[in-house]
Amino acid sequence: MERKVCFICAKAAIQPPPAPGAESLSHSLTDNVESLLTLLGQSGDLVVRDFLLFGKYPASMVFFSSLVSQEQIQEHILKPLMAPHSGHPGFTDNPADIVHYIWNTTVQITQGTTEQLITSLTSAIVKGELVLLIEGVNEALLLDMRQIDMRGVEEPQTEQVIRGPREGYVEKLENNLALLRYRLQSTDFRIEISPLGTRTQSRVALCYLESLADPQLVAEAMRRISIIDTDSIIDAGYIEQFIEDQPLSPFPQVQSTERPDKTVAALLEGRVAILVDGSPFALVAPALFNQFFQTVDDYTERFIMGSLIRLIRLVALSFSLFFPAIYVSVISFNPELLPTDFAVAISGGRAGVPFPAVIEVLIMEVSMEVLREATIRLPQMIGGALSIVGVLTTIGSWKRLAPAGNPPAITLVRSGLQIRNGDKAPICLMWHCVTKRTFSLKAWFILAAVKWSTLRSRWKSVRSWPFKGWIPAVIRPCSPPKIWVS
C-alpha cells in the first residue's frame, strides 16, 4: 500500500457539522453502495459493477466510466478477482485479511490504497479512481485507473525556436513531469504534489533541485501556495495572481513557459517551477527583468550572435515605448529639432488632420490594440485576414487625410511591430507576457512627453523673470497621469 504525502498543511479552522455520508464504512455492502450513490448523485457515466469475489463473496466496484480505462479494469481487476476460490489456495476465509490479500496477490495495479471514510471515497471516485467494496469488510480498496485522452506532445506555438527541442507541455500533469524527468535525471530532483481548490481539487506540483534551490525560497513558495483559498484552480495563471508580490504592477513577476527545456534551465539556476494539472504552462519563480529577453536560441547559438540578438530585443523595446512619445514631443512642441525639408513634409502631411498629434497617436494605438485582439480571439481563418484588412484600412484612411505623408502610421506601425513580432518570433519575448498593458505604458510616456514639452516651452518664456527663485504654480511639475491598466 502507498499513501500520498501532501506538503500543504491543514488549515486550523472551525469545522462545520459533519455532512451526510461523512461517517465510516459499515460491514454491509448494500449500505455502503447506497451511501456512495447518495453523495455522487445521478450521473450517466457512474457505474456500479456487482460481482462475486473469488466466486464466493459479494462485492461491488464503483467508478466513472469517462475517467477510467475499462479495458484495464476488465483485464487486470475483474478477470483475476472473478477466478474460482480454488485458484487461491493461500487465501483464508478471514474477512479482515481479504483486502490485503487482494492487493498483494491478485490485482495487477501499481498504485492503490485503502480508505474507510465515505467522503474520501467520493473524492477519489471523481478523480478517476476505482473503489472496491466487499461484503462484511468495513474497508475499501482504492485503485488508480485514471485514463483520459489528451493531445500529444508538440511544439509550442508561442515559443518557437530555430535550434532547440520541439517539445512542449500538454494538459496532463504526469506527461509534463515525465518531460522534466527525462531531461533532469538527477537524484535530488524533488516534486511535491498537493491538491488545491475546494471544488476542483486540482493537483499542483512544486518542482525544485534540493542541492541548488535555496531552502528559504522553497519554503516561501510552499507557504504562498498553501495559503491560497479559492474554489477552483483551472490554470497556472490563477496561481500566478495569488503568489505575486505586486498585483498592480504592469510587469510580470513570475515567468510562464510552455517549454520543458526552459523549465529545466531555470531549475538548474536554483529557481522553483509550479505546474498545474490541466494547464500546459509552467510558472518559474523568482523572475527577473532580463529573463523575459532570453530564449533558447540565445544558448544554442554562439555567444556573439546570442548577445547581438538580445541587444536587438532591448532596442526594439526602447523603440516600442519611446518612439510615439518622442514623435508627439517633437512634432507638437519642438519642431525646430527637425531638418527643414522633413519638417515641411510633415506639416504638409498633417494639414488635413483635425486632431492634435497626441490624440492622433492615441487613436492609432487603440486601433492597433483592437486589431491585435481581433487577430488573437477570432478564428484563425478569419483573424489573419481581418488583421491585414484592418491595418490597410486604418493606414489608408489616414493616408487620405494626409496625402503628402503618413508619419503617425509609420511611427505606430514601427513601434507596434517591435512588440507583435515577439508573439511568434523571439524578438521581444517580455512583451508577449504584458502585451495587453503596453498601450497604457505608451500612453503614459506620450502624456509625460507632452507635459515635459509644455513645461519646457513655458520655462523658456519666463527665464528672464527677475524672481529667479519663484515659479508660478501653473508651470510647477505635477504628478504623472494615472492610467489604470484593465
Tab-separated table of C-alpha atoms in Angstrom:
chain	number	residue	atom	x	y	z
A	1	MET	CA	0.000	0.000	0.000
A	2	GLU	CA	1.116	3.563	-0.528
A	3	ARG	CA	-0.073	6.826	0.892
A	4	LYS	CA	0.374	10.122	-0.918
A	5	VAL	CA	2.071	12.797	1.156
A	6	CYS	CA	0.735	16.355	0.931
A	7	PHE	CA	3.029	19.305	1.694
A	8	ILE	CA	0.148	21.719	2.282
A	9	CYS	CA	-0.716	21.788	5.960
A	10	ALA	CA	-4.292	21.564	7.036
A	11	LYS	CA	-5.772	24.951	7.908
A	12	ALA	CA	-6.799	25.434	11.531
A	13	ALA	CA	-10.403	26.497	11.273
A	14	ILE	CA	-13.716	25.783	12.915
A	15	GLN	CA	-15.025	22.619	11.341
A	16	PRO	CA	-18.666	22.656	10.211
A	17	PRO	CA	-21.085	19.966	11.347
A	18	PRO	CA	-20.415	16.648	9.598
A	19	ALA	CA	-22.267	16.341	6.319
A	20	PRO	CA	-24.353	13.285	5.442
A	21	GLY	CA	-22.045	10.484	4.406
A	22	ALA	CA	-19.063	11.703	6.451
A	23	GLU	CA	-19.170	8.544	8.535
A	24	SER	CA	-17.028	5.475	8.030
A	25	LEU	CA	-17.908	2.389	6.056
A	26	SER	CA	-20.057	-0.291	7.603
A	27	HIS	CA	-19.918	-4.058	7.184
A	28	SER	CA	-22.986	-4.002	4.914
A	29	LEU	CA	-22.186	-3.812	1.207
A	30	THR	CA	-25.668	-2.530	0.337
A	31	ASP	CA	-25.469	0.334	2.841
A	32	ASN	CA	-22.013	1.357	1.636
A	33	VAL	CA	-23.068	1.459	-2.026
A	34	GLU	CA	-26.203	3.445	-1.192
A	35	SER	CA	-24.148	5.976	0.798
A	36	LEU	CA	-21.801	6.487	-2.153
A	37	LEU	CA	-24.656	6.886	-4.622
A	38	THR	CA	-26.343	9.407	-2.324
A	39	LEU	CA	-23.259	11.639	-2.334
A	40	LEU	CA	-22.381	11.154	-6.001
A	41	GLY	CA	-25.926	11.706	-7.268
A	42	GLN	CA	-27.400	10.545	-10.541
A	43	SER	CA	-24.844	10.593	-13.372
A	44	GLY	CA	-24.965	8.857	-16.701
A	45	ASP	CA	-21.326	7.752	-16.512
A	46	LEU	CA	-21.460	6.449	-12.918
A	47	VAL	CA	-21.041	2.661	-12.943
A	48	VAL	CA	-21.672	0.185	-10.124
A	49	ARG	CA	-20.431	-3.281	-11.091
A	50	ASP	CA	-21.635	-6.109	-8.847
A	51	PHE	CA	-19.854	-9.495	-8.943
A	52	LEU	CA	-18.817	-12.440	-6.769
A	53	LEU	CA	-15.302	-12.133	-5.425
A	54	PHE	CA	-13.498	-15.475	-5.963
A	55	GLY	CA	-16.917	-16.860	-6.838
A	56	LYS	CA	-17.979	-16.668	-3.191
A	57	TYR	CA	-18.059	-13.143	-1.638
A	58	PRO	CA	-20.436	-10.396	-2.883
A	59	ALA	CA	-18.506	-7.303	-3.980
A	60	SER	CA	-19.055	-4.103	-5.964
A	61	MET	CA	-16.887	-1.718	-7.960
A	62	VAL	CA	-17.850	1.973	-8.221
A	63	PHE	CA	-16.241	4.265	-10.815
A	64	PHE	CA	-16.902	6.844	-13.526
A	65	SER	CA	-16.638	5.241	-16.944
A	66	SER	CA	-15.481	8.537	-18.526
A	67	LEU	CA	-12.383	8.746	-16.310
A	68	VAL	CA	-11.063	5.190	-16.243
A	69	SER	CA	-9.782	2.604	-18.693
A	70	GLN	CA	-12.428	-0.089	-18.875
A	71	GLU	CA	-10.090	-2.391	-20.817
A	72	GLN	CA	-7.595	-2.379	-17.936
A	73	ILE	CA	-10.409	-2.974	-15.440
A	74	GLN	CA	-11.550	-5.994	-17.412
A	75	GLU	CA	-8.063	-7.425	-17.820
A	76	HIS	CA	-6.281	-6.594	-14.550
A	77	ILE	CA	-9.112	-6.422	-11.970
A	78	LEU	CA	-12.280	-8.279	-12.940
A	79	LYS	CA	-10.577	-11.251	-14.527
A	80	PRO	CA	-8.344	-12.182	-11.538
A	81	LEU	CA	-10.982	-11.273	-8.914
A	82	MET	CA	-13.670	-13.449	-10.513
A	83	ALA	CA	-11.432	-16.516	-10.621
A	84	PRO	CA	-12.757	-19.517	-8.617
A	85	HIS	CA	-11.891	-19.842	-4.962
A	86	SER	CA	-9.907	-22.990	-5.743
A	87	GLY	CA	-7.457	-20.883	-7.691
A	88	HIS	CA	-6.314	-19.143	-4.495
A	89	PRO	CA	-5.029	-21.866	-2.185
A	90	GLY	CA	-3.295	-19.401	0.133
A	91	PHE	CA	-6.449	-17.438	0.901
A	92	THR	CA	-8.128	-17.820	4.267
A	93	ASP	CA	-11.772	-17.102	4.998
A	94	ASN	CA	-10.896	-14.296	7.416
A	95	PRO	CA	-12.652	-11.106	6.099
A	96	ALA	CA	-10.135	-8.852	7.861
A	97	ASP	CA	-7.318	-10.104	5.604
A	98	ILE	CA	-9.187	-10.164	2.304
A	99	VAL	CA	-8.319	-6.602	1.214
A	100	HIS	CA	-4.600	-7.072	1.819
A	101	TYR	CA	-4.669	-10.449	0.130
A	102	ILE	CA	-6.268	-8.932	-2.976
A	103	TRP	CA	-3.680	-6.158	-3.137
A	104	ASN	CA	-0.667	-8.402	-2.576
A	105	THR	CA	-1.578	-11.395	-4.746
A	106	THR	CA	-4.463	-10.661	-7.129
A	107	VAL	CA	-4.806	-7.232	-8.748
A	108	GLN	CA	-2.147	-6.029	-11.175
A	109	ILE	CA	-2.199	-2.310	-10.456
A	110	THR	CA	0.789	-0.173	-9.490
A	111	GLN	CA	-0.959	2.465	-7.340
A	112	GLY	CA	-3.568	1.839	-4.681
A	113	THR	CA	-4.507	2.436	-1.068
A	114	THR	CA	-7.180	1.637	1.493
A	115	GLU	CA	-9.777	4.006	2.902
A	116	GLN	CA	-12.644	3.889	5.403
A	117	LEU	CA	-14.215	7.380	5.196
A	118	ILE	CA	-17.044	7.651	2.688
A	119	THR	CA	-16.271	11.291	1.860
A	120	SER	CA	-12.694	10.327	0.956
A	121	LEU	CA	-14.033	7.585	-1.302
A	122	THR	CA	-16.269	10.004	-3.207
A	123	SER	CA	-13.342	12.409	-3.677
A	124	ALA	CA	-11.251	9.562	-5.073
A	125	ILE	CA	-14.009	8.444	-7.463
A	126	VAL	CA	-14.411	11.891	-9.038
A	127	LYS	CA	-10.639	11.975	-9.597
A	128	GLY	CA	-10.720	8.790	-11.653
A	129	GLU	CA	-10.037	6.074	-9.089
A	130	LEU	CA	-11.935	2.813	-8.697
A	131	VAL	CA	-13.480	1.809	-5.345
A	132	LEU	CA	-13.748	-1.877	-4.478
A	133	LEU	CA	-16.284	-2.721	-1.742
A	134	ILE	CA	-16.671	-6.197	-0.217
A	135	GLU	CA	-19.476	-7.643	1.885
A	136	GLY	CA	-18.517	-7.932	5.575
A	137	VAL	CA	-15.483	-5.608	5.253
A	138	ASN	CA	-15.578	-2.013	6.529
A	139	GLU	CA	-12.564	-1.018	4.439
A	140	ALA	CA	-12.474	-0.170	0.729
A	141	LEU	CA	-9.668	-0.632	-1.749
A	142	LEU	CA	-8.856	2.387	-3.959
A	143	LEU	CA	-7.208	1.576	-7.297
A	144	ASP	CA	-5.809	4.242	-9.581
A	145	MET	CA	-7.346	3.520	-13.008
A	146	ARG	CA	-7.431	7.066	-14.359
A	147	GLN	CA	-7.022	7.390	-18.108
A	148	ILE	CA	-8.020	10.484	-20.074
A	149	ASP	CA	-7.284	11.012	-23.748
A	150	MET	CA	-5.055	14.069	-24.237
A	151	ARG	CA	-3.360	15.716	-27.170
A	152	GLY	CA	0.156	14.611	-27.972
A	153	VAL	CA	3.373	16.450	-27.267
A	154	GLU	CA	4.002	19.098	-29.915
A	155	GLU	CA	5.962	22.283	-30.424
A	156	PRO	CA	4.600	25.316	-28.537
A	157	GLN	CA	3.067	27.921	-30.806
A	158	THR	CA	4.082	30.872	-28.617
A	159	GLU	CA	7.746	29.916	-28.072
A	160	GLN	CA	9.070	28.647	-31.369
A	161	VAL	CA	12.817	28.330	-31.787
A	162	ILE	CA	15.210	27.876	-34.684
A	163	ARG	CA	17.586	25.493	-32.935
A	164	GLY	CA	16.263	23.559	-29.987
A	165	PRO	CA	13.823	20.863	-28.878
A	166	ARG	CA	10.377	20.744	-30.473
A	167	GLU	CA	8.549	19.581	-27.376
A	168	GLY	CA	6.075	21.484	-25.238
A	169	TYR	CA	3.873	20.870	-22.248
A	170	VAL	CA	0.418	19.306	-22.538
A	171	GLU	CA	-2.583	19.445	-20.221
A	172	LYS	CA	-1.806	16.210	-18.332
A	173	LEU	CA	0.417	16.690	-15.296
A	174	GLU	CA	2.009	13.235	-15.482
A	175	ASN	CA	3.211	13.852	-19.041
A	176	ASN	CA	4.685	17.218	-18.086
A	177	LEU	CA	6.541	15.735	-15.120
A	178	ALA	CA	7.832	12.964	-17.378
A	179	LEU	CA	9.269	15.591	-19.750
A	180	LEU	CA	11.105	17.176	-16.828
A	181	ARG	CA	12.374	13.827	-15.516
A	182	TYR	CA	13.584	12.918	-18.982
A	183	ARG	CA	15.819	15.992	-19.137
A	184	LEU	CA	16.761	16.192	-15.470
A	185	GLN	CA	17.856	12.707	-14.465
A	186	SER	CA	19.117	13.674	-11.041
A	187	THR	CA	18.572	12.092	-7.640
A	188	ASP	CA	17.997	15.456	-5.929
A	189	PHE	CA	15.141	16.491	-8.228
A	190	ARG	CA	12.140	16.888	-5.952
A	191	ILE	CA	8.439	17.062	-6.883
A	192	GLU	CA	5.834	17.964	-4.255
A	193	ILE	CA	2.221	17.345	-5.346
A	194	SER	CA	-0.838	18.515	-3.469
A	195	PRO	CA	-4.489	19.311	-4.314
A	196	LEU	CA	-5.634	22.923	-4.445
A	197	GLY	CA	-9.121	24.381	-4.804
A	198	THR	CA	-12.040	23.427	-2.589
A	199	ARG	CA	-14.181	22.307	-5.540
A	200	THR	CA	-11.794	21.375	-8.358
A	201	GLN	CA	-9.083	19.791	-6.162
A	202	SER	CA	-6.562	20.465	-8.907
A	203	ARG	CA	-3.186	18.860	-8.398
A	204	VAL	CA	-0.360	21.368	-8.109
A	205	ALA	CA	3.267	20.243	-8.456
A	206	LEU	CA	6.180	22.200	-6.983
A	207	CYS	CA	9.485	21.202	-8.616
A	208	TYR	CA	12.988	22.127	-7.494
A	209	LEU	CA	16.528	20.789	-7.144
A	210	GLU	CA	17.263	20.183	-3.489
A	211	SER	CA	21.005	20.801	-3.828
A	212	LEU	CA	20.653	24.077	-5.779
A	213	ALA	CA	17.429	25.754	-4.626
A	214	ASP	CA	17.560	27.934	-1.542
A	215	PRO	CA	15.592	26.232	1.271
A	216	GLN	CA	14.052	29.589	2.196
A	217	LEU	CA	12.864	30.031	-1.389
A	218	VAL	CA	11.266	26.578	-1.406
A	219	ALA	CA	9.638	27.197	1.970
A	220	GLU	CA	8.289	30.560	0.824
A	221	ALA	CA	6.866	29.009	-2.357
A	222	MET	CA	5.156	26.307	-0.303
A	223	ARG	CA	3.784	28.900	2.108
A	224	ARG	CA	2.324	31.087	-0.629
A	225	ILE	CA	0.693	28.108	-2.306
A	226	SER	CA	-0.676	26.721	0.940
A	227	ILE	CA	-2.496	29.952	1.881
A	228	ILE	CA	-4.431	30.051	-1.392
A	229	ASP	CA	-8.109	29.731	-0.551
A	230	THR	CA	-10.310	29.545	-3.638
A	231	ASP	CA	-12.962	27.341	-5.161
A	232	SER	CA	-11.120	26.441	-8.346
A	233	ILE	CA	-7.655	26.354	-9.885
A	234	ILE	CA	-8.187	25.812	-13.609
A	235	ASP	CA	-4.927	27.174	-14.998
A	236	ALA	CA	-1.462	28.125	-13.808
A	237	GLY	CA	-2.394	31.777	-14.288
A	238	TYR	CA	-4.698	31.512	-11.259
A	239	ILE	CA	-1.739	30.664	-9.021
A	240	GLU	CA	0.399	33.376	-10.575
A	241	GLN	CA	-2.050	36.049	-9.465
A	242	PHE	CA	-2.148	34.659	-5.936
A	243	ILE	CA	1.606	34.405	-5.294
A	244	GLU	CA	2.973	37.559	-6.943
A	245	ASP	CA	4.221	40.406	-4.753
A	246	GLN	CA	2.724	43.429	-6.536
A	247	PRO	CA	-0.675	42.644	-8.107
A	248	LEU	CA	-0.994	46.169	-9.574
A	249	SER	CA	2.389	46.139	-11.313
A	250	PRO	CA	2.191	46.129	-15.137
A	251	PHE	CA	5.252	43.887	-15.313
A	252	PRO	CA	5.098	40.110	-14.839
A	253	GLN	CA	6.740	38.894	-11.648
A	254	VAL	CA	6.506	35.170	-12.413
A	255	GLN	CA	7.678	33.744	-15.705
A	256	SER	CA	5.417	31.331	-17.578
A	257	THR	CA	6.642	28.961	-20.254
A	258	GLU	CA	5.421	26.036	-22.353
A	259	ARG	CA	8.882	24.580	-22.880
A	260	PRO	CA	10.255	21.847	-20.564
A	261	ASP	CA	13.849	22.622	-21.581
A	262	LYS	CA	13.399	26.212	-20.437
A	263	THR	CA	11.959	24.992	-17.134
A	264	VAL	CA	14.918	22.662	-16.613
A	265	ALA	CA	17.330	25.532	-17.294
A	266	ALA	CA	15.551	27.579	-14.611
A	267	LEU	CA	15.713	24.698	-12.126
A	268	LEU	CA	19.445	24.393	-12.741
A	269	GLU	CA	19.748	28.069	-11.784
A	270	GLY	CA	18.191	27.403	-8.381
A	271	ARG	CA	14.635	28.504	-9.141
A	272	VAL	CA	11.383	26.645	-8.499
A	273	ALA	CA	8.733	25.615	-11.019
A	274	ILE	CA	4.994	25.258	-10.458
A	275	LEU	CA	2.818	23.065	-12.690
A	276	VAL	CA	-0.946	22.560	-12.542
A	277	ASP	CA	-2.865	19.560	-13.784
A	278	GLY	CA	-4.872	20.696	-16.814
A	279	SER	CA	-2.577	23.586	-17.787
A	280	PRO	CA	0.137	23.450	-20.492
A	281	PHE	CA	2.110	26.243	-18.792
A	282	ALA	CA	4.720	26.134	-16.039
A	283	LEU	CA	5.452	29.015	-13.678
A	284	VAL	CA	9.077	29.822	-12.861
A	285	ALA	CA	9.884	31.884	-9.780
A	286	PRO	CA	11.519	34.165	-8.937
A	287	ALA	CA	11.621	36.019	-12.249
A	288	LEU	CA	13.957	38.881	-13.148
A	289	PHE	CA	13.594	41.538	-15.821
A	290	ASN	CA	16.314	40.160	-18.088
A	291	GLN	CA	14.757	36.659	-18.130
A	292	PHE	CA	11.976	37.860	-20.405
A	293	PHE	CA	14.528	38.764	-23.087
A	294	GLN	CA	16.112	35.308	-23.147
A	295	THR	CA	15.203	32.476	-25.481
A	296	VAL	CA	16.561	29.010	-26.125
A	297	ASP	CA	18.268	30.292	-29.279
A	298	ASP	CA	20.494	32.530	-27.161
A	299	TYR	CA	22.179	29.437	-25.728
A	300	THR	CA	22.195	27.219	-28.817
A	301	GLU	CA	23.892	29.934	-30.908
A	302	ARG	CA	27.419	31.245	-30.428
A	303	PHE	CA	27.719	33.877	-27.737
A	304	ILE	CA	28.416	36.701	-30.193
A	305	MET	CA	25.214	36.145	-32.150
A	306	GLY	CA	23.220	35.465	-28.989
A	307	SER	CA	24.372	38.712	-27.387
A	308	LEU	CA	23.635	40.659	-30.574
A	309	ILE	CA	20.101	39.279	-30.847
A	310	ARG	CA	19.425	40.055	-27.197
A	311	LEU	CA	20.670	43.612	-27.730
A	312	ILE	CA	18.297	43.940	-30.692
A	313	ARG	CA	15.428	42.973	-28.426
A	314	LEU	CA	16.349	45.744	-25.988
A	315	VAL	CA	16.498	48.257	-28.832
A	316	ALA	CA	13.111	47.040	-30.062
A	317	LEU	CA	11.687	47.524	-26.568
A	318	SER	CA	13.009	51.089	-26.441
A	319	PHE	CA	11.515	51.863	-29.844
A	320	SER	CA	8.111	50.470	-28.930
A	321	LEU	CA	7.901	52.506	-25.726
A	322	PHE	CA	9.553	55.841	-26.505
A	323	PHE	CA	9.150	56.346	-30.260
A	324	PRO	CA	5.483	57.507	-30.196
A	325	ALA	CA	6.170	59.830	-27.253
A	326	ILE	CA	9.223	61.313	-28.975
A	327	TYR	CA	7.178	61.845	-32.127
A	328	VAL	CA	4.460	63.750	-30.236
A	329	SER	CA	7.015	65.812	-28.336
A	330	VAL	CA	8.982	66.817	-31.414
A	331	ILE	CA	6.026	67.458	-33.733
A	332	SER	CA	3.919	69.414	-31.243
A	333	PHE	CA	6.452	71.392	-29.230
A	334	ASN	CA	9.951	71.151	-30.672
A	335	PRO	CA	9.722	71.171	-34.475
A	336	GLU	CA	12.963	73.154	-34.648
A	337	LEU	CA	14.837	69.934	-33.911
A	338	LEU	CA	13.836	68.503	-37.306
A	339	PRO	CA	15.555	69.306	-40.615
A	340	THR	CA	13.704	71.965	-42.587
A	341	ASP	CA	12.707	69.761	-45.516
A	342	PHE	CA	11.494	66.995	-43.245
A	343	ALA	CA	9.533	69.429	-41.053
A	344	VAL	CA	7.837	70.942	-44.113
A	345	ALA	CA	6.894	67.481	-45.388
A	346	ILE	CA	5.394	66.516	-42.041
A	347	SER	CA	3.470	69.765	-41.673
A	348	GLY	CA	2.067	69.316	-45.178
A	349	GLY	CA	1.055	65.766	-44.365
A	350	ARG	CA	-0.773	66.825	-41.215
A	351	ALA	CA	-2.540	69.749	-42.875
A	352	GLY	CA	-5.792	67.815	-43.240
A	353	VAL	CA	-5.735	66.061	-39.859
A	354	PRO	CA	-8.324	67.601	-37.490
A	355	PHE	CA	-6.707	66.279	-34.289
A	356	PRO	CA	-3.623	67.241	-32.291
A	357	ALA	CA	-0.663	64.931	-32.592
A	358	VAL	CA	-1.234	63.347	-29.170
A	359	ILE	CA	-4.875	62.460	-29.984
A	360	GLU	CA	-3.800	61.181	-33.373
A	361	VAL	CA	-1.224	58.832	-31.861
A	362	LEU	CA	-3.573	57.578	-29.147
A	363	ILE	CA	-6.242	56.781	-31.749
A	364	MET	CA	-3.701	54.803	-33.746
A	365	GLU	CA	-2.611	52.972	-30.582
A	366	VAL	CA	-6.205	51.991	-29.799
A	367	SER	CA	-6.662	50.835	-33.392
A	368	MET	CA	-3.559	48.649	-33.161
A	369	GLU	CA	-4.801	47.087	-29.917
A	370	VAL	CA	-8.241	46.397	-31.404
A	371	LEU	CA	-6.672	44.716	-34.425
A	372	ARG	CA	-4.386	42.675	-32.210
A	373	GLU	CA	-7.310	41.444	-30.099
A	374	ALA	CA	-9.255	40.576	-33.238
A	375	THR	CA	-6.303	38.614	-34.610
A	376	ILE	CA	-5.937	36.579	-31.406
A	377	ARG	CA	-9.560	35.988	-30.394
A	378	LEU	CA	-11.218	35.370	-33.755
A	379	PRO	CA	-10.892	32.000	-35.528
A	380	GLN	CA	-7.584	31.529	-37.269
A	381	MET	CA	-9.041	31.574	-40.779
A	382	ILE	CA	-10.805	34.884	-40.080
A	383	GLY	CA	-8.392	36.619	-37.728
A	384	GLY	CA	-5.423	36.732	-40.101
A	385	ALA	CA	-7.402	38.158	-42.993
A	386	LEU	CA	-9.218	40.627	-40.746
A	387	SER	CA	-5.985	41.950	-39.270
A	388	ILE	CA	-4.473	42.560	-42.704
A	389	VAL	CA	-7.598	44.292	-43.984
A	390	GLY	CA	-7.859	46.325	-40.790
A	391	VAL	CA	-4.277	47.555	-40.978
A	392	LEU	CA	-4.621	48.512	-44.645
A	393	THR	CA	-7.920	50.274	-43.984
A	394	THR	CA	-6.566	52.179	-40.998
A	395	ILE	CA	-3.412	53.321	-42.723
A	396	GLY	CA	-5.340	54.072	-45.932
A	397	SER	CA	-7.817	56.321	-44.117
A	398	TRP	CA	-5.027	58.283	-42.534
A	399	LYS	CA	-3.259	58.410	-45.875
A	400	ARG	CA	-6.294	60.078	-47.439
A	401	LEU	CA	-6.255	62.650	-44.673
A	402	ALA	CA	-2.541	63.247	-45.154
A	403	PRO	CA	-1.689	62.717	-48.826
A	404	ALA	CA	1.851	64.084	-48.523
A	405	GLY	CA	2.902	61.511	-45.957
A	406	ASN	CA	1.741	59.468	-43.009
A	407	PRO	CA	4.240	59.855	-40.155
A	408	PRO	CA	1.829	58.733	-37.395
A	409	ALA	CA	1.034	55.481	-39.178
A	410	ILE	CA	4.701	54.807	-39.837
A	411	THR	CA	5.563	55.588	-36.221
A	412	LEU	CA	2.831	53.410	-34.735
A	413	VAL	CA	3.357	50.506	-37.119
A	414	ARG	CA	7.079	50.576	-36.456
A	415	SER	CA	6.619	50.656	-32.682
A	416	GLY	CA	3.860	48.035	-32.864
A	417	LEU	CA	5.935	45.624	-34.923
A	418	GLN	CA	8.621	45.587	-32.257
A	419	ILE	CA	6.049	44.075	-29.900
A	420	ARG	CA	3.895	41.987	-32.225
A	421	ASN	CA	6.902	40.181	-33.626
A	422	GLY	CA	7.533	38.895	-30.107
A	423	ASP	CA	4.368	36.807	-30.278
A	424	LYS	CA	5.718	34.465	-32.952
A	425	ALA	CA	9.423	35.232	-33.202
A	426	PRO	CA	11.876	35.702	-30.312
A	427	ILE	CA	12.389	39.464	-30.776
A	428	CYS	CA	10.772	40.836	-27.628
A	429	LEU	CA	9.527	37.929	-25.534
A	430	MET	CA	8.770	40.007	-22.471
A	431	TRP	CA	6.025	41.946	-24.191
A	432	HIS	CA	4.340	38.709	-25.131
A	433	CYS	CA	3.513	38.499	-21.412
A	434	VAL	CA	2.420	42.125	-20.942
A	435	THR	CA	1.092	42.976	-24.388
A	436	LYS	CA	-2.326	43.922	-23.004
A	437	ARG	CA	-0.736	46.565	-20.797
A	438	THR	CA	1.630	48.030	-23.367
A	439	PHE	CA	-0.873	50.611	-24.550
A	440	SER	CA	-1.119	52.120	-21.068
A	441	LEU	CA	2.652	52.371	-20.763
A	442	LYS	CA	2.880	54.056	-24.151
A	443	ALA	CA	0.071	56.443	-23.248
A	444	TRP	CA	1.891	57.349	-20.032
A	445	PHE	CA	5.069	58.134	-21.946
A	446	ILE	CA	3.134	60.133	-24.552
A	447	LEU	CA	1.351	62.265	-21.963
A	448	ALA	CA	4.551	62.630	-19.953
A	449	ALA	CA	6.327	63.858	-23.080
A	450	VAL	CA	3.528	66.358	-23.715
A	451	LYS	CA	3.742	67.621	-20.129
A	452	TRP	CA	7.529	67.890	-20.240
A	453	SER	CA	7.466	69.743	-23.545
A	454	THR	CA	4.791	72.119	-22.221
A	455	LEU	CA	6.821	72.884	-19.125
A	456	ARG	CA	9.923	73.384	-21.217
A	457	SER	CA	8.227	75.836	-23.575
A	458	ARG	CA	6.721	77.764	-20.669
A	459	TRP	CA	10.038	77.861	-18.866
A	460	LYS	CA	11.644	79.416	-21.935
A	461	SER	CA	9.148	82.299	-21.743
A	462	VAL	CA	9.852	83.050	-18.051
A	463	ARG	CA	13.616	82.522	-17.881
A	464	SER	CA	14.199	86.275	-17.975
A	465	TRP	CA	11.984	86.963	-14.965
A	466	PRO	CA	13.716	88.850	-12.127
A	467	PHE	CA	12.411	86.409	-9.490
A	468	LYS	CA	14.725	83.504	-10.153
A	469	GLY	CA	13.674	81.524	-7.081
A	470	TRP	CA	9.947	81.682	-7.736
A	471	ILE	CA	7.989	79.702	-10.340
A	472	PRO	CA	4.285	80.253	-10.957
A	473	ALA	CA	2.052	77.421	-9.792
A	474	VAL	CA	0.704	76.958	-13.297
A	475	ILE	CA	4.008	75.541	-14.535
A	476	ARG	CA	5.057	73.590	-11.452
A	477	PRO	CA	5.653	69.895	-12.197
A	478	CYS	CA	2.679	67.745	-11.359
A	479	SER	CA	2.365	64.045	-10.681
A	480	PRO	CA	2.324	61.704	-13.694
A	481	PRO	CA	-1.082	60.935	-15.142
A	482	LYS	CA	-2.776	57.923	-13.566
A	483	ILE	CA	-3.823	55.441	-16.245
A	484	TRP	CA	-5.411	52.265	-14.974
A	485	VAL	CA	-4.419	49.069	-16.661
A	486	SER	CA	-7.514	46.997	-17.208
